[in-house]
Amino acid sequence: MSSSNPGSPSATATSSSSASSFSSKAHSCIQALSSILSTVPSSVSSSSSLLHDPTVSSQISTLLRDPDSGSGDNNLCRWLYDTFHSPDPELKLVVLRFVPIVAGIYLSRIALRKSLAGFEAILLALYAHETTARDGQPISVNVPDLTQPSIYHEAKSSVKTQATELNLAVISPTLEPHGTMRSSRRARIVGVALELYYSKISQMPVSSKLEFCEFCDIWATGIQNKPSSSSSSKQKTILLPWELLQPSLRILGHCLLGAHKSKKLYEAASMATKSLYERSLHDIDAKAILATSSLLRLEKMALDPKLNVDHTEIDMSLAL
Amino acid sequence: MADDETPSQTQESSTAREFSANGTSMSTTDVEAKLDKGNIEEAESSLRERLPLNSESASCNPKTATFRNEHLNPNSSSVSSSNYSSSHENNCANLDSQSQQAARLVLEGVYLKVKSLQKLGKFAEAAQDCTNILDAVGRIFPQGIPDAQVESKLQEMISKAVELLPELLKQAGKYQEAMAAYRRVLLNPWNLDNDCCGRIQKAFAVFLLHSGLEAGPPSLGAQADGAYVPKNNLEEAIPLLLVLMRKIHHGDIQWDPSVLDHLMYALSLCSQTPVLSNQLEELKPGVFHRTERWNLLALCCSGVGQNKAAMNLLRKSLHINERPNDLTALLLAAKICSEDSQLAAEGVGYAQRAVDNAKRVDEHLNVGLRMLGLCLGKQAKVSSSDFERSRLQNEALKSLDSALSFEQDNPDIIFELGAHYAEQRNLNAALRFAKKYIDITGGSVMKGWRLLALILSAQQRFAEAEVVTDAALDETGKWEQGPLLRLKAKLKVSQSRPMEAIETYCYLLALVQAQRKSSGPMKIDSQVEDDKVKEFEVWYGLAALYSSLSHWKDVEVCVKKAREMKQYSAELVHTEGFMHQERGEIQEALASYINASLLDPFYVPSKVRIGALLSKLGSNSLPVARTLLSDALRIEPTNRKAWYHLGMVHKDDGRLADAIDFLQAASMLEESDPVENFRSIL
């Protein structure tokens, strides 16, 4: 499922020259990790194997769910923070893989007045990375009307205006640098971490996406809807402003309608979408109602065999 | 090839591969050898010689023979992809139907192989072969496929191959190549029919929206002059979906609800629901039930704050003859009404219906109750009689309490209860709720901090209020600190520290001016207006502060600066009136206050001041004063100055018992007066 890295020739050249330094960095990271986890399989030797190894992931996930995991002196948080700051982009992906758990547990524990400095450091590091990467520009999308011709259609634009009115929609406003986690900016900082996660989602393993769906359920309704387990524990819901909701909806859209083959992920995403729909009705949030209800309808349509005819099939009526 | 013989059954043959028709048969080896050498015409002619076939059977038999062959043995290279490419180069200029048939035969064979590989799960190989088909077609028709001259079966096969290639690449997990394939398919002229083209465009749009992979901009060769070129996935997907919708509107392709749903998803993420409204309006009647269309349109309008339009639509949809019990529509209507006191009474009706319906279906009852409480509270604000006001307020509190009983930890309900109790000056209860709200939200919502600080100030606990404000300032980002800093300045004034208050204001002013100059070209109009309002409030606050210290020169400067931000403002005119009054210029003061009242008929301080001045001008003007002060109390029942002056009016008129009541009320209110009006919170 991982795609090839879209790199220019110069990027691949530099990566090959520093490949040795990256691999040594990966080694030292894995070494550091072995002192924190109980077992690290010997098959884990490079950053991509670290990303996909299920034993390592499940151990890290369990440790992160520990009641005291987010504090400032926690080893695992420190490891995640250091790993994210390494120059190897593959190692950054390893940290990104755990964003759903870190964000989920962090937000759920806010009301408990525990020390969460470890989680905050990781989230702030992700936020700082995005702030530098975006260089003070917002992420915007131009939504054109069809009067201007595009590469996909002709248009009868009789009046050639000099400057067509840009219908610029801002998907993600400009980021201000934040050194500390201020409560009023918490949702934005976590939202930006989720946006970063979404930008690399095609390279994330399925287990990471499953964790995200699980936390969506908890955020929305407080009920952990695990398809496998019968128990559902009641936890506190969190405030879901648009800054958190929008990236979550994009991730769920990928889990539900993206080109992957995991049935488990599909079911988990379906439940998470239903939870978010109920939550958007509860908050009477019009945009969220529109987005979640359309996802639910699309999911139903995807399952309907009458609507999914394969037009590329050969017409066999002539054969016999 | 135009024999009249009927096609016959093809023989089942798993060991010897042979063609057969009409009783004769031949082994395939000979034909295959010729195909392998790349000479299709010879292969075809040998087929023709040995098997007397009419054109129809000629098309099915080799096809099925090859198909069965490949089904059993996909590794056979009987129709190897590279071989026909060279032969086709010879066919470039020759577009007559015979060579088209030849090409079609071979390409169909490859296509069968492709489909078989797909069914066997060998997607990468299938994709490679499919690409080869398209390459070959590209060589046959280097200028693109002309409309009328292509044989229909060849066109059909090309269309299928073109539709299949991106799907194969997706199934093989080669997502970047799939993106490129989609673009190749859609941007080159393959003479696809509307349905096929529509399907491919939809598949591409869905892939762009949900694959999680950025496609990158299309190559420069694809761009025509002045054409719009997308720069990211959303910018490419949304116009594709709009193009599809346009085809649906024109009837070129059939109605497909998934296109609208994908568009709905994409546009609501971008907060561009007005574009969605346009699309919904263009749909022909009958596609949606009219109430469904109205409800969707109302959601689109409400999503961008066009509440008036949303209400108009919801009124139609919730009419007794339409669908009056739709829960989502009722809740949306109640919510919009709860934000506007003029609509609050109507909102109560919708909320009550929502509650009744929710009881029947057992869902979202607490939401209905909460909306009911909010609407009743808002309605109480504009009620004309004291009795009705207290009745409505009690009912509002009852509703909110029952909503809370369903959901103890709903932060919105907790905040609203706190604000209601605060307005009723039940400060202990209000304090409990305000503290709980901050705990639950982790201090992330500013209005919670403000409520707590105001309640503490109303309890005359100014030092603690200032501590709370400082804590809130720590937790708030720089650009949102405005209201908190204003609050802090007022608290300092209450603690008789005016110089510090001025410092706070100056700091705030610097902040606001920096914000106005900082954000670059991406500023939209509403942001510019917002910044002006913020700066206006700072100057006005400073003017009010200086006028309480009687620094009239400074007041004049501040008023002038504030007027640059907002020219016609009742507050500024009122401040000038106060200045005149303190300087003894009573006529000018009265004129200013009256002007302020004319600018804003709901501006209470001016009414109170006019009433106060008139009450001192003699017994003839006492009734006028009384009317004005009563009017002020109607708008703001907790205005202690209005109570006080009204008490004095009663005293001057000789009604001492009334005067005592009013003055007592004024005194009680003074003991529980917050530094800012509680109304500014809700």
Coordinates of C-alpha atoms in Angstrom, one line a residue, chain A residues 1-4 6 110-111 113 137-138 140-146 148-155 167-171 176 178 181-186 198-202 236 239 242 246 249-254 257-261 277-278 281-287 289-291 293-295 297-298 301 310-316 318-320, chain B residues 60 64 67-68 111-112 115 119 153 160 163-164 171 175 183 186-187 199 204 207 209-213 218 222 226-228 230 232 234-236 239-240 242-243 246 257-258 261-262 264-265 267-273 275 296 299-300 302-303 328 331-332 335 364 366-367 371 407 409-411 439 441-445 473-477 479-481 522:
Chain A
M1 CA 0.0 0.0 0.0
S2 CA 2.9 2.4 0.4
S3 CA 3.4 4.6 -2.6
S4 CA 6.7 5.5 -4.1
P6 CA 7.5 11.5 -5.1
I110 CA -7.6 17.1 29.5
A111 CA -10.4 17.2 32.0
R113 CA -5.9 17.5 35.4
Q137 CA 0.8 30.6 4.0
P138 CA -2.7 29.3 4.6
S140 CA -6.6 27.4 0.3
V141 CA -8.6 25.8 -2.4
N142 CA -9.9 27.7 -5.4
V143 CA -13.5 26.6 -6.1
P144 CA -14.2 27.8 -9.6
D145 CA -17.5 28.2 -11.3
L146 CA -17.6 26.6 -14.7
Q148 CA -13.8 29.6 -17.1
P149 CA -12.8 26.7 -19.2
S150 CA -10.6 24.1 -17.5
I151 CA -8.6 21.2 -18.7
Y152 CA -11.7 19.0 -18.3
H153 CA -14.3 21.0 -20.0
E154 CA -15.0 23.7 -22.5
A155 CA -16.8 26.8 -21.5
N167 CA -13.5 31.9 -5.0
L168 CA -10.8 31.1 -2.5
A169 CA -11.8 28.8 0.3
V170 CA -9.3 28.6 3.1
I171 CA -9.0 25.0 4.2
E176 CA 1.1 31.3 14.2
H178 CA 3.2 28.4 19.5
M181 CA 0.2 24.6 24.6
R182 CA -2.4 27.3 25.4
S183 CA -5.8 25.8 26.1
S184 CA -7.6 28.1 23.6
R185 CA -5.2 26.9 20.9
R186 CA -5.3 23.3 21.8
Y198 CA -3.6 13.0 6.7
S199 CA -1.0 14.3 4.3
K200 CA 0.9 11.1 4.8
I201 CA -2.0 8.8 5.3
S202 CA -1.4 6.7 2.2
K236 CA -16.2 11.6 28.4
L239 CA -15.4 19.5 22.5
W242 CA -14.4 22.6 13.3
Q246 CA -12.5 18.9 9.5
L249 CA -13.6 14.0 8.4
R250 CA -10.9 13.9 5.7
I251 CA -9.2 11.0 7.4
L252 CA -12.5 9.1 7.8
G253 CA -13.3 9.8 4.1
H254 CA -10.1 8.1 3.2
L257 CA -13.9 5.5 0.5
G258 CA -10.2 5.3 -0.3
A259 CA -8.6 2.6 -2.3
H260 CA -7.7 0.1 0.4
K261 CA -8.8 -3.5 0.9
Y277 CA -23.2 12.0 12.5
E278 CA -25.0 11.6 15.7
L281 CA -27.0 16.4 15.1
H282 CA -26.5 16.7 18.8
D283 CA -24.5 19.9 18.3
I284 CA -26.7 21.0 15.4
D285 CA -23.6 21.8 13.3
A286 CA -24.8 22.3 9.7
K287 CA -21.6 21.7 7.9
I289 CA -24.3 17.3 9.3
L290 CA -23.9 17.7 5.6
A291 CA -20.5 16.1 5.5
S293 CA -24.6 12.4 6.1
S294 CA -23.1 12.4 2.7
L295 CA -20.4 10.0 3.8
R297 CA -25.1 7.7 2.0
L298 CA -22.0 7.1 -0.1
M301 CA -24.4 3.2 -2.1
D310 CA -18.6 -3.3 -13.8
H311 CA -18.8 -1.8 -17.3
T312 CA -15.5 -3.2 -18.3
E313 CA -16.8 -6.7 -18.3
I314 CA -16.8 -8.5 -21.6
D315 CA -20.1 -9.1 -23.2
M316 CA -20.2 -12.9 -23.2
L318 CA -21.8 -13.4 -28.3
A319 CA -19.4 -16.1 -27.2
L320 CA -21.6 -19.1 -27.0
Chain B
C60 CA -16.3 -14.8 -31.8
T64 CA -13.3 -17.4 -27.3
F67 CA -10.1 -16.6 -24.0
R68 CA -10.4 -20.2 -23.0
Y111 CA -8.2 -7.3 -23.7
L112 CA -9.4 -10.8 -22.8
K115 CA -9.6 -9.3 -17.9
K119 CA -9.8 -12.1 -12.3
K153 CA -16.9 -2.6 -31.8
K160 CA -13.6 -0.5 -22.0
E163 CA -12.0 2.7 -18.3
L164 CA -10.2 -0.4 -17.0
Q171 CA -6.0 -2.6 -7.6
Y175 CA -1.5 5.0 -7.0
R183 CA -5.3 12.1 -16.6
L186 CA -9.4 12.1 -19.6
L187 CA -7.2 14.6 -21.3
R199 CA -18.0 7.1 -15.0
F204 CA -11.1 10.0 -10.8
F207 CA -9.8 8.9 -6.1
L209 CA -10.8 13.1 -2.8
H210 CA -10.1 10.0 -0.8
S211 CA -6.8 8.4 -1.8
G212 CA -4.8 10.5 0.5
L213 CA -2.1 11.1 -2.1
P218 CA -1.1 18.2 -14.6
A222 CA -2.5 19.6 -21.3
G226 CA -6.7 30.7 -20.2
A227 CA -7.8 27.3 -19.0
Y228 CA -8.1 26.8 -15.3
P230 CA -5.8 22.9 -10.6
N232 CA -4.1 20.3 -5.6
L234 CA -9.4 19.3 -4.1
E235 CA -9.0 21.9 -6.8
E236 CA -9.1 19.1 -9.4
P239 CA -14.5 21.0 -10.8
L240 CA -14.7 17.5 -12.1
L242 CA -19.2 20.2 -11.0
V243 CA -18.7 19.2 -14.7
R246 CA -23.6 20.0 -15.3
P257 CA -26.9 10.7 -6.3
S258 CA -23.3 9.8 -5.4
D261 CA -23.0 13.4 -2.2
H262 CA -19.3 13.6 -3.1
M264 CA -21.5 17.8 -0.7
Y265 CA -18.7 16.2 1.2
L267 CA -17.8 21.5 -0.4
S268 CA -18.8 21.3 3.2
L269 CA -15.1 20.5 4.1
C270 CA -14.2 23.7 2.3
S271 CA -17.1 25.6 3.9
Q272 CA -18.3 26.5 0.4
T273 CA -21.8 25.4 0.8
V275 CA -21.8 26.5 -4.3
L296 CA -30.6 20.5 2.4
L299 CA -28.3 23.3 6.0
C300 CA -26.2 24.9 3.2
S302 CA -26.9 27.9 7.8
G303 CA -23.4 26.5 7.3
T328 CA -33.3 17.7 12.0
L331 CA -33.7 21.5 15.7
L332 CA -32.0 23.6 13.1
K335 CA -31.2 26.8 17.0
H364 CA -32.0 13.8 20.9
N366 CA -31.9 16.6 25.5
V367 CA -31.0 18.7 22.4
M371 CA -33.0 24.6 22.5
E407 CA -26.5 14.7 30.0
D409 CA -21.5 16.7 31.3
N410 CA -22.7 18.6 28.3
P411 CA -20.6 21.8 28.4
D439 CA -13.1 22.2 34.3
T441 CA -13.6 22.3 28.7
G442 CA -10.1 22.4 30.2
G443 CA -10.2 26.2 30.0
S444 CA -10.1 26.2 26.3
V445 CA -13.2 28.4 25.7
L473 CA -4.7 35.4 29.5
D474 CA -2.1 32.7 30.0
E475 CA -4.2 30.2 28.3
T476 CA -5.3 32.3 25.3
G477 CA -3.4 33.0 22.2
W479 CA -4.8 37.7 19.1
E480 CA -7.8 36.6 21.1
Q481 CA -6.8 38.4 24.3
M522 CA -5.1 36.9 2.5

